[in-house]
């Protein structure tokens, strides 16, 4: 007996879905920086999210490289339980000018190494928080990352973004937007003011109207009484 068309359609859908998951699975397990956007010239706290993409190995070491072409003057690390963090500085070819003077060196590499009890096991992920600022006047900051496994395998997440090309090992990218200018803030329409919730004037108006109505009612009653008296007389 031939299968019903609906059964065939469902079977095809299951096969296609399974194939899609198989293809998309490895690509979705790359190292990322979150959130993925920030403001030029500002400060931000980002998290480098590192998932374990292997079934037979633990992640024991994570290395993140900061670009020297767009250096960041201040880099602070949040401690991660069971991990040792080392921030390496490099002398800059062009010093960074700040309000506190020139900075001639900046952090260009951060390395986290796990204790045996803190490794990232299969099916797990870890986040490494970093405070950065001031952010450069650029469209983006590319952080090339290396992920080391317990079996000695090193995955290099270093492919820079290319329009129209899906990278096999994309590097974490922080996209930067321009800060709002004073002119833009000045030209912004004023925020609407909330309507007053004081209803004392409404109450006064209501009482006045009630008095007028009562007066009219009394006048009408008086006229009717006068007419009845006139007729009886």
PDB file of C-alpha atoms in Angstrom:
ATOM      1  CA  UNK A   1       0.000   0.000   0.000  1.00  0.00           C
ATOM      2  CA  UNK A   2       1.383   3.433  -0.926  1.00  0.00           C
ATOM      3  CA  UNK A   3       1.716   5.931   1.929  1.00  0.00           C
ATOM      4  CA  UNK A   4      -0.775   8.746   2.025  1.00  0.00           C
ATOM      5  CA  UNK A   5       0.457  12.102   0.644  1.00  0.00           C
ATOM      6  CA  UNK A   6       0.236  13.644   4.132  1.00  0.00           C
ATOM      7  CA  UNK A   7       2.433  10.912   5.569  1.00  0.00           C
ATOM      8  CA  UNK A   8       4.981  11.394   2.788  1.00  0.00           C
ATOM      9  CA  UNK A   9       5.025  15.158   3.408  1.00  0.00           C
ATOM     10  CA  UNK A  10       5.570  14.674   7.125  1.00  0.00           C
ATOM     11  CA  UNK A  11       8.390  12.207   6.513  1.00  0.00           C
ATOM     12  CA  UNK A  12      10.125  14.617   4.124  1.00  0.00           C
ATOM     13  CA  UNK A  13       9.757  17.449   6.637  1.00  0.00           C
ATOM     14  CA  UNK A  14      11.369  15.362   9.369  1.00  0.00           C
ATOM     15  CA  UNK A  15      14.302  14.460   7.124  1.00  0.00           C
ATOM     16  CA  UNK A  16      14.823  18.071   6.022  1.00  0.00           C
ATOM     17  CA  UNK A  17      14.646  19.342   9.608  1.00  0.00           C
ATOM     18  CA  UNK A  18      17.144  16.758  10.804  1.00  0.00           C
ATOM     19  CA  UNK A  19      19.530  17.604   7.971  1.00  0.00           C
ATOM     20  CA  UNK A  20      19.225  21.303   8.750  1.00  0.00           C
ATOM     21  CA  UNK A  21      20.069  20.723  12.401  1.00  0.00           C
ATOM     22  CA  UNK A  22      23.066  18.628  11.479  1.00  0.00           C
ATOM     23  CA  UNK A  23      24.376  21.334   9.163  1.00  0.00           C
ATOM     24  CA  UNK A  24      23.574  24.282  11.448  1.00  0.00           C
ATOM     25  CA  UNK A  25      24.712  22.675  14.711  1.00  0.00           C
ATOM     26  CA  UNK A  26      28.473  23.187  14.477  1.00  0.00           C
ATOM     27  CA  UNK A  27      28.099  26.698  13.018  1.00  0.00           C
ATOM     28  CA  UNK A  28      25.920  27.768  15.960  1.00  0.00           C
ATOM     29  CA  UNK A  29      28.526  26.738  18.537  1.00  0.00           C
ATOM     30  CA  UNK A  30      31.071  29.446  17.856  1.00  0.00           C
ATOM     31  CA  UNK A  31      32.512  31.908  20.375  1.00  0.00           C
ATOM     32  CA  UNK A  32      30.491  35.144  20.524  1.00  0.00           C
ATOM     33  CA  UNK A  33      30.605  38.544  22.235  1.00  0.00           C
ATOM     34  CA  UNK A  34      27.396  39.709  23.903  1.00  0.00           C
ATOM     35  CA  UNK A  35      25.823  42.158  23.516  1.00  0.00           C
ATOM     36  CA  UNK A  36      26.964  42.558  19.949  1.00  0.00           C
ATOM     37  CA  UNK A  37      26.630  46.354  19.738  1.00  0.00           C
ATOM     38  CA  UNK A  38      27.945  49.372  21.642  1.00  0.00           C
ATOM     39  CA  UNK A  39      28.524  53.109  21.171  1.00  0.00           C
ATOM     40  CA  UNK A  40      31.706  54.680  19.855  1.00  0.00           C
ATOM     41  CA  UNK A  41      33.627  56.510  22.560  1.00  0.00           C
ATOM     42  CA  UNK A  42      31.590  54.896  25.328  1.00  0.00           C
ATOM     43  CA  UNK A  43      32.158  52.177  27.882  1.00  0.00           C
ATOM     44  CA  UNK A  44      30.586  48.761  27.885  1.00  0.00           C
ATOM     45  CA  UNK A  45      30.608  45.418  29.637  1.00  0.00           C
ATOM     46  CA  UNK A  46      30.706  42.452  27.267  1.00  0.00           C
ATOM     47  CA  UNK A  47      30.590  38.715  27.817  1.00  0.00           C
ATOM     48  CA  UNK A  48      32.596  36.316  25.701  1.00  0.00           C
ATOM     49  CA  UNK A  49      30.369  33.252  25.514  1.00  0.00           C
ATOM     50  CA  UNK A  50      32.301  30.026  24.926  1.00  0.00           C
ATOM     51  CA  UNK A  51      30.287  26.840  24.281  1.00  0.00           C
ATOM     52  CA  UNK A  52      31.883  23.404  24.108  1.00  0.00           C
ATOM     53  CA  UNK A  53      31.329  22.140  20.567  1.00  0.00           C
ATOM     54  CA  UNK A  54      32.911  18.705  21.045  1.00  0.00           C
ATOM     55  CA  UNK A  55      31.441  15.517  22.462  1.00  0.00           C
ATOM     56  CA  UNK A  56      34.709  13.943  23.615  1.00  0.00           C
ATOM     57  CA  UNK A  57      36.791  16.840  24.958  1.00  0.00           C
ATOM     58  CA  UNK A  58      36.689  19.629  27.554  1.00  0.00           C
ATOM     59  CA  UNK A  59      37.551  23.268  26.933  1.00  0.00           C
ATOM     60  CA  UNK A  60      40.533  24.088  29.126  1.00  0.00           C
ATOM     61  CA  UNK A  61      41.791  27.414  27.763  1.00  0.00           C
ATOM     62  CA  UNK A  62      40.319  30.469  26.029  1.00  0.00           C
ATOM     63  CA  UNK A  63      42.348  33.230  24.415  1.00  0.00           C
ATOM     64  CA  UNK A  64      40.867  36.499  23.149  1.00  0.00           C
ATOM     65  CA  UNK A  65      42.967  38.952  21.132  1.00  0.00           C
ATOM     66  CA  UNK A  66      42.194  42.678  21.043  1.00  0.00           C
ATOM     67  CA  UNK A  67      43.159  44.580  17.879  1.00  0.00           C
ATOM     68  CA  UNK A  68      46.178  46.876  18.027  1.00  0.00           C
ATOM     69  CA  UNK A  69      44.879  48.998  15.141  1.00  0.00           C
ATOM     70  CA  UNK A  70      41.977  50.189  17.308  1.00  0.00           C
ATOM     71  CA  UNK A  71      43.321  49.791  20.859  1.00  0.00           C
ATOM     72  CA  UNK A  72      41.174  50.162  23.959  1.00  0.00           C
ATOM     73  CA  UNK A  73      42.741  52.124  26.796  1.00  0.00           C
ATOM     74  CA  UNK A  74      41.027  50.450  29.745  1.00  0.00           C
ATOM     75  CA  UNK A  75      40.317  46.719  30.045  1.00  0.00           C
ATOM     76  CA  UNK A  76      39.052  45.145  33.271  1.00  0.00           C
ATOM     77  CA  UNK A  77      38.264  41.479  33.904  1.00  0.00           C
ATOM     78  CA  UNK A  78      35.629  39.942  36.133  1.00  0.00           C
ATOM     79  CA  UNK A  79      36.946  36.902  38.035  1.00  0.00           C
ATOM     80  CA  UNK A  80      35.525  33.539  36.975  1.00  0.00           C
ATOM     81  CA  UNK A  81      35.497  30.818  39.594  1.00  0.00           C
ATOM     82  CA  UNK A  82      38.056  28.133  38.764  1.00  0.00           C
ATOM     83  CA  UNK A  83      39.685  30.127  35.961  1.00  0.00           C
ATOM     84  CA  UNK A  84      42.945  32.076  35.993  1.00  0.00           C
ATOM     85  CA  UNK A  85      42.945  35.205  33.822  1.00  0.00           C
ATOM     86  CA  UNK A  86      46.032  36.933  32.424  1.00  0.00           C
ATOM     87  CA  UNK A  87      45.855  40.247  30.520  1.00  0.00           C
ATOM     88  CA  UNK A  88      48.917  40.941  28.377  1.00  0.00           C
ATOM     89  CA  UNK A  89      49.830  44.469  27.328  1.00  0.00           C
ATOM     90  CA  UNK A  90      51.635  45.565  24.164  1.00  0.00           C
ATOM     91  CA  UNK A  91      53.414  48.820  23.381  1.00  0.00           C
ATOM     92  CA  UNK A  92      51.302  50.786  20.926  1.00  0.00           C
ATOM     93  CA  UNK A  93      52.753  52.152  17.686  1.00  0.00           C
ATOM     94  CA  UNK A  94      50.571  55.235  18.174  1.00  0.00           C
ATOM     95  CA  UNK A  95      49.772  56.346  21.749  1.00  0.00           C
ATOM     96  CA  UNK A  96      46.160  56.878  22.784  1.00  0.00           C
ATOM     97  CA  UNK A  97      45.322  60.401  23.911  1.00  0.00           C
ATOM     98  CA  UNK A  98      43.037  60.659  26.941  1.00  0.00           C
ATOM     99  CA  UNK A  99      42.047  63.333  29.446  1.00  0.00           C
ATOM    100  CA  UNK A 100      44.643  61.858  31.803  1.00  0.00           C
ATOM    101  CA  UNK A 101      47.438  61.977  29.243  1.00  0.00           C
ATOM    102  CA  UNK A 102      48.856  59.592  26.650  1.00  0.00           C
ATOM    103  CA  UNK A 103      48.625  55.826  26.981  1.00  0.00           C
ATOM    104  CA  UNK A 104      51.557  54.067  25.344  1.00  0.00           C
ATOM    105  CA  UNK A 105      50.478  50.470  25.944  1.00  0.00           C
ATOM    106  CA  UNK A 106      47.185  48.595  26.026  1.00  0.00           C
ATOM    107  CA  UNK A 107      45.842  45.107  26.649  1.00  0.00           C
ATOM    108  CA  UNK A 108      46.019  43.105  23.426  1.00  0.00           C
ATOM    109  CA  UNK A 109      45.516  39.558  24.710  1.00  0.00           C
ATOM    110  CA  UNK A 110      43.455  37.954  27.468  1.00  0.00           C
ATOM    111  CA  UNK A 111      43.945  34.299  28.371  1.00  0.00           C
ATOM    112  CA  UNK A 112      41.699  32.287  30.685  1.00  0.00           C
ATOM    113  CA  UNK A 113      42.968  28.903  31.908  1.00  0.00           C
ATOM    114  CA  UNK A 114      40.704  26.457  33.735  1.00  0.00           C
ATOM    115  CA  UNK A 115      41.418  24.445  36.819  1.00  0.00           C
ATOM    116  CA  UNK A 116      40.648  20.707  36.395  1.00  0.00           C
ATOM    117  CA  UNK A 117      37.304  21.157  38.166  1.00  0.00           C
ATOM    118  CA  UNK A 118      36.236  24.196  36.112  1.00  0.00           C
ATOM    119  CA  UNK A 119      36.668  23.009  32.508  1.00  0.00           C
ATOM    120  CA  UNK A 120      33.804  23.490  30.041  1.00  0.00           C
ATOM    121  CA  UNK A 121      32.407  20.018  29.486  1.00  0.00           C
ATOM    122  CA  UNK A 122      30.414  18.792  26.459  1.00  0.00           C
ATOM    123  CA  UNK A 123      26.977  20.383  26.381  1.00  0.00           C
ATOM    124  CA  UNK A 124      28.078  23.288  28.600  1.00  0.00           C
ATOM    125  CA  UNK A 125      29.231  26.875  28.075  1.00  0.00           C
ATOM    126  CA  UNK A 126      31.014  29.542  30.086  1.00  0.00           C
ATOM    127  CA  UNK A 127      30.933  33.346  29.960  1.00  0.00           C
ATOM    128  CA  UNK A 128      33.891  35.654  30.562  1.00  0.00           C
ATOM    129  CA  UNK A 129      32.989  39.271  31.406  1.00  0.00           C
ATOM    130  CA  UNK A 130      35.202  42.169  30.355  1.00  0.00           C
ATOM    131  CA  UNK A 131      34.774  45.922  30.850  1.00  0.00           C
ATOM    132  CA  UNK A 132      36.019  47.989  27.900  1.00  0.00           C
ATOM    133  CA  UNK A 133      36.414  51.681  27.199  1.00  0.00           C
ATOM    134  CA  UNK A 134      36.572  54.151  25.753  1.00  0.00           C
ATOM    135  CA  UNK A 135      35.595  52.312  22.595  1.00  0.00           C
ATOM    136  CA  UNK A 136      37.343  53.373  19.376  1.00  0.00           C
ATOM    137  CA  UNK A 137      35.895  55.520  16.619  1.00  0.00           C
ATOM    138  CA  UNK A 138      35.387  52.562  14.283  1.00  0.00           C
ATOM    139  CA  UNK A 139      32.551  50.557  12.768  1.00  0.00           C
ATOM    140  CA  UNK A 140      33.455  47.404  14.670  1.00  0.00           C
ATOM    141  CA  UNK A 141      35.986  45.662  16.875  1.00  0.00           C
ATOM    142  CA  UNK A 142      37.013  42.131  15.894  1.00  0.00           C
ATOM    143  CA  UNK A 143      38.180  39.876  18.720  1.00  0.00           C
ATOM    144  CA  UNK A 144      40.046  36.850  17.371  1.00  0.00           C
ATOM    145  CA  UNK A 145      39.650  33.934  19.775  1.00  0.00           C
ATOM    146  CA  UNK A 146      41.351  30.576  20.270  1.00  0.00           C
ATOM    147  CA  UNK A 147      39.651  27.691  22.083  1.00  0.00           C
ATOM    148  CA  UNK A 148      41.832  24.882  23.426  1.00  0.00           C
ATOM    149  CA  UNK A 149      40.512  21.403  24.270  1.00  0.00           C
ATOM    150  CA  UNK A 150      41.771  18.740  26.639  1.00  0.00           C
ATOM    151  CA  UNK A 151      42.805  16.545  23.695  1.00  0.00           C
ATOM    152  CA  UNK A 152      45.145  19.269  22.410  1.00  0.00           C
ATOM    153  CA  UNK A 153      42.830  20.463  19.627  1.00  0.00           C
ATOM    154  CA  UNK A 154      42.783  24.255  19.121  1.00  0.00           C
ATOM    155  CA  UNK A 155      39.851  25.881  17.312  1.00  0.00           C
ATOM    156  CA  UNK A 156      40.769  29.270  15.880  1.00  0.00           C
ATOM    157  CA  UNK A 157      37.773  31.617  15.767  1.00  0.00           C
ATOM    158  CA  UNK A 158      39.583  34.218  13.674  1.00  0.00           C
ATOM    159  CA  UNK A 159      37.648  34.630  10.411  1.00  0.00           C
ATOM    160  CA  UNK A 160      36.771  38.309   9.963  1.00  0.00           C
ATOM    161  CA  UNK A 161      33.283  39.145   8.634  1.00  0.00           C
ATOM    162  CA  UNK A 162      32.948  39.367   4.862  1.00  0.00           C
ATOM    163  CA  UNK A 163      29.685  40.513   3.232  1.00  0.00           C
ATOM    164  CA  UNK A 164      27.877  37.621   1.571  1.00  0.00           C
ATOM    165  CA  UNK A 165      30.254  34.998   2.971  1.00  0.00           C
ATOM    166  CA  UNK A 166      29.451  32.640   5.840  1.00  0.00           C
ATOM    167  CA  UNK A 167      32.694  32.033   7.694  1.00  0.00           C
ATOM    168  CA  UNK A 168      33.545  28.577   8.981  1.00  0.00           C
ATOM    169  CA  UNK A 169      35.159  29.938  12.137  1.00  0.00           C
ATOM    170  CA  UNK A 170      33.826  33.499  12.626  1.00  0.00           C
ATOM    171  CA  UNK A 171      35.574  35.767  15.092  1.00  0.00           C
ATOM    172  CA  UNK A 172      33.514  37.532  17.766  1.00  0.00           C
ATOM    173  CA  UNK A 173      32.547  40.997  16.478  1.00  0.00           C
ATOM    174  CA  UNK A 174      31.417  44.016  18.489  1.00  0.00           C
ATOM    175  CA  UNK A 175      29.656  46.463  16.155  1.00  0.00           C
ATOM    176  CA  UNK A 176      29.877  50.142  17.081  1.00  0.00           C
ATOM    177  CA  UNK A 177      27.369  52.909  16.390  1.00  0.00           C
ATOM    178  CA  UNK A 178      27.989  56.658  16.436  1.00  0.00           C
ATOM    179  CA  UNK A 179      27.107  58.517  19.617  1.00  0.00           C
ATOM    180  CA  UNK A 180      24.246  61.008  19.499  1.00  0.00           C
ATOM    181  CA  UNK A 181      25.505  64.555  18.842  1.00  0.00           C
ATOM    182  CA  UNK A 182      24.453  67.668  20.765  1.00  0.00           C
ATOM    183  CA  UNK A 183      22.679  68.982  17.643  1.00  0.00           C
ATOM    184  CA  UNK A 184      20.647  65.792  17.378  1.00  0.00           C
ATOM    185  CA  UNK A 185      19.673  66.015  21.035  1.00  0.00           C
ATOM    186  CA  UNK A 186      18.755  69.706  20.688  1.00  0.00           C
ATOM    187  CA  UNK A 187      16.598  69.068  17.612  1.00  0.00           C
ATOM    188  CA  UNK A 188      14.694  66.239  19.245  1.00  0.00           C
ATOM    189  CA  UNK A 189      11.032  67.112  19.891  1.00  0.00           C
ATOM    190  CA  UNK A 190      10.187  67.847  23.525  1.00  0.00           C
ATOM    191  CA  UNK A 191       8.670  65.013  25.461  1.00  0.00           C
ATOM    192  CA  UNK A 192       4.924  65.356  25.964  1.00  0.00           C
ATOM    193  CA  UNK A 193       3.941  66.492  29.444  1.00  0.00           C
ATOM    194  CA  UNK A 194       1.533  64.451  31.447  1.00  0.00           C
ATOM    195  CA  UNK A 195      -1.941  65.871  31.907  1.00  0.00           C
ATOM    196  CA  UNK A 196      -2.619  67.320  35.332  1.00  0.00           C
ATOM    197  CA  UNK A 197      -4.402  64.963  37.655  1.00  0.00           C
ATOM    198  CA  UNK A 198      -5.650  67.825  39.857  1.00  0.00           C
ATOM    199  CA  UNK A 199      -9.443  67.773  39.418  1.00  0.00           C
ATOM    200  CA  UNK A 200     -10.259  70.480  41.957  1.00  0.00           C
ATOM    201  CA  UNK A 201     -11.358  72.850  39.159  1.00  0.00           C
ATOM    202  CA  UNK A 202     -13.629  70.153  37.773  1.00  0.00           C
ATOM    203  CA  UNK A 203     -15.203  69.707  41.202  1.00  0.00           C
ATOM    204  CA  UNK A 204     -15.858  73.460  41.475  1.00  0.00           C
ATOM    205  CA  UNK A 205     -17.445  73.510  38.067  1.00  0.00           C
ATOM    206  CA  UNK A 206     -19.612  70.520  39.005  1.00  0.00           C
ATOM    207  CA  UNK A 207     -20.805  72.128  42.223  1.00  0.00           C
ATOM    208  CA  UNK A 208     -21.637  75.386  40.419  1.00  0.00           C
ATOM    209  CA  UNK A 209     -23.628  73.581  37.755  1.00  0.00           C
ATOM    210  CA  UNK A 210     -25.532  71.624  40.398  1.00  0.00           C
ATOM    211  CA  UNK A 211     -26.451  74.895  42.148  1.00  0.00           C
ATOM    212  CA  UNK A 212     -27.763  76.427  38.908  1.00  0.00           C
ATOM    213  CA  UNK A 213     -29.887  73.345  38.203  1.00  0.00           C
ATOM    214  CA  UNK A 214     -31.350  73.375  41.717  1.00  0.00           C
ATOM    215  CA  UNK A 215     -32.182  77.046  41.339  1.00  0.00           C
ATOM    216  CA  UNK A 216     -33.981  76.439  38.055  1.00  0.00           C
ATOM    217  CA  UNK A 217     -35.892  73.556  39.607  1.00  0.00           C
ATOM    218  CA  UNK A 218     -37.026  75.808  42.456  1.00  0.00           C
ATOM    219  CA  UNK A 219     -38.100  78.520  40.012  1.00  0.00           C
ATOM    220  CA  UNK A 220     -40.151  76.052  37.968  1.00  0.00           C
ATOM    221  CA  UNK A 221     -41.785  74.689  41.115  1.00  0.00           C
ATOM    222  CA  UNK A 222     -42.676  78.208  42.220  1.00  0.00           C
ATOM    223  CA  UNK A 223     -44.247  79.084  38.852  1.00  0.00           C
ATOM    224  CA  UNK A 224     -46.356  75.924  38.901  1.00  0.00           C
ATOM    225  CA  UNK A 225     -47.558  76.665  42.425  1.00  0.00           C
ATOM    226  CA  UNK A 226     -48.448  80.223  41.444  1.00  0.00           C
ATOM    227  CA  UNK A 227     -50.489  79.003  38.457  1.00  0.00           C
ATOM    228  CA  UNK A 228     -52.437  76.547  40.625  1.00  0.00           C
ATOM    229  CA  UNK A 229     -53.167  79.261  43.166  1.00  0.00           C
ATOM    230  CA  UNK A 230     -54.366  81.629  40.428  1.00  0.00           C
ATOM    231  CA  UNK A 231     -56.712  79.015  38.976  1.00  0.00           C
ATOM    232  CA  UNK A 232     -58.230  78.116  42.361  1.00  0.00           C
ATOM    233  CA  UNK A 233     -58.795  81.768  43.179  1.00  0.00           C
TER     234      UNK A 233
END
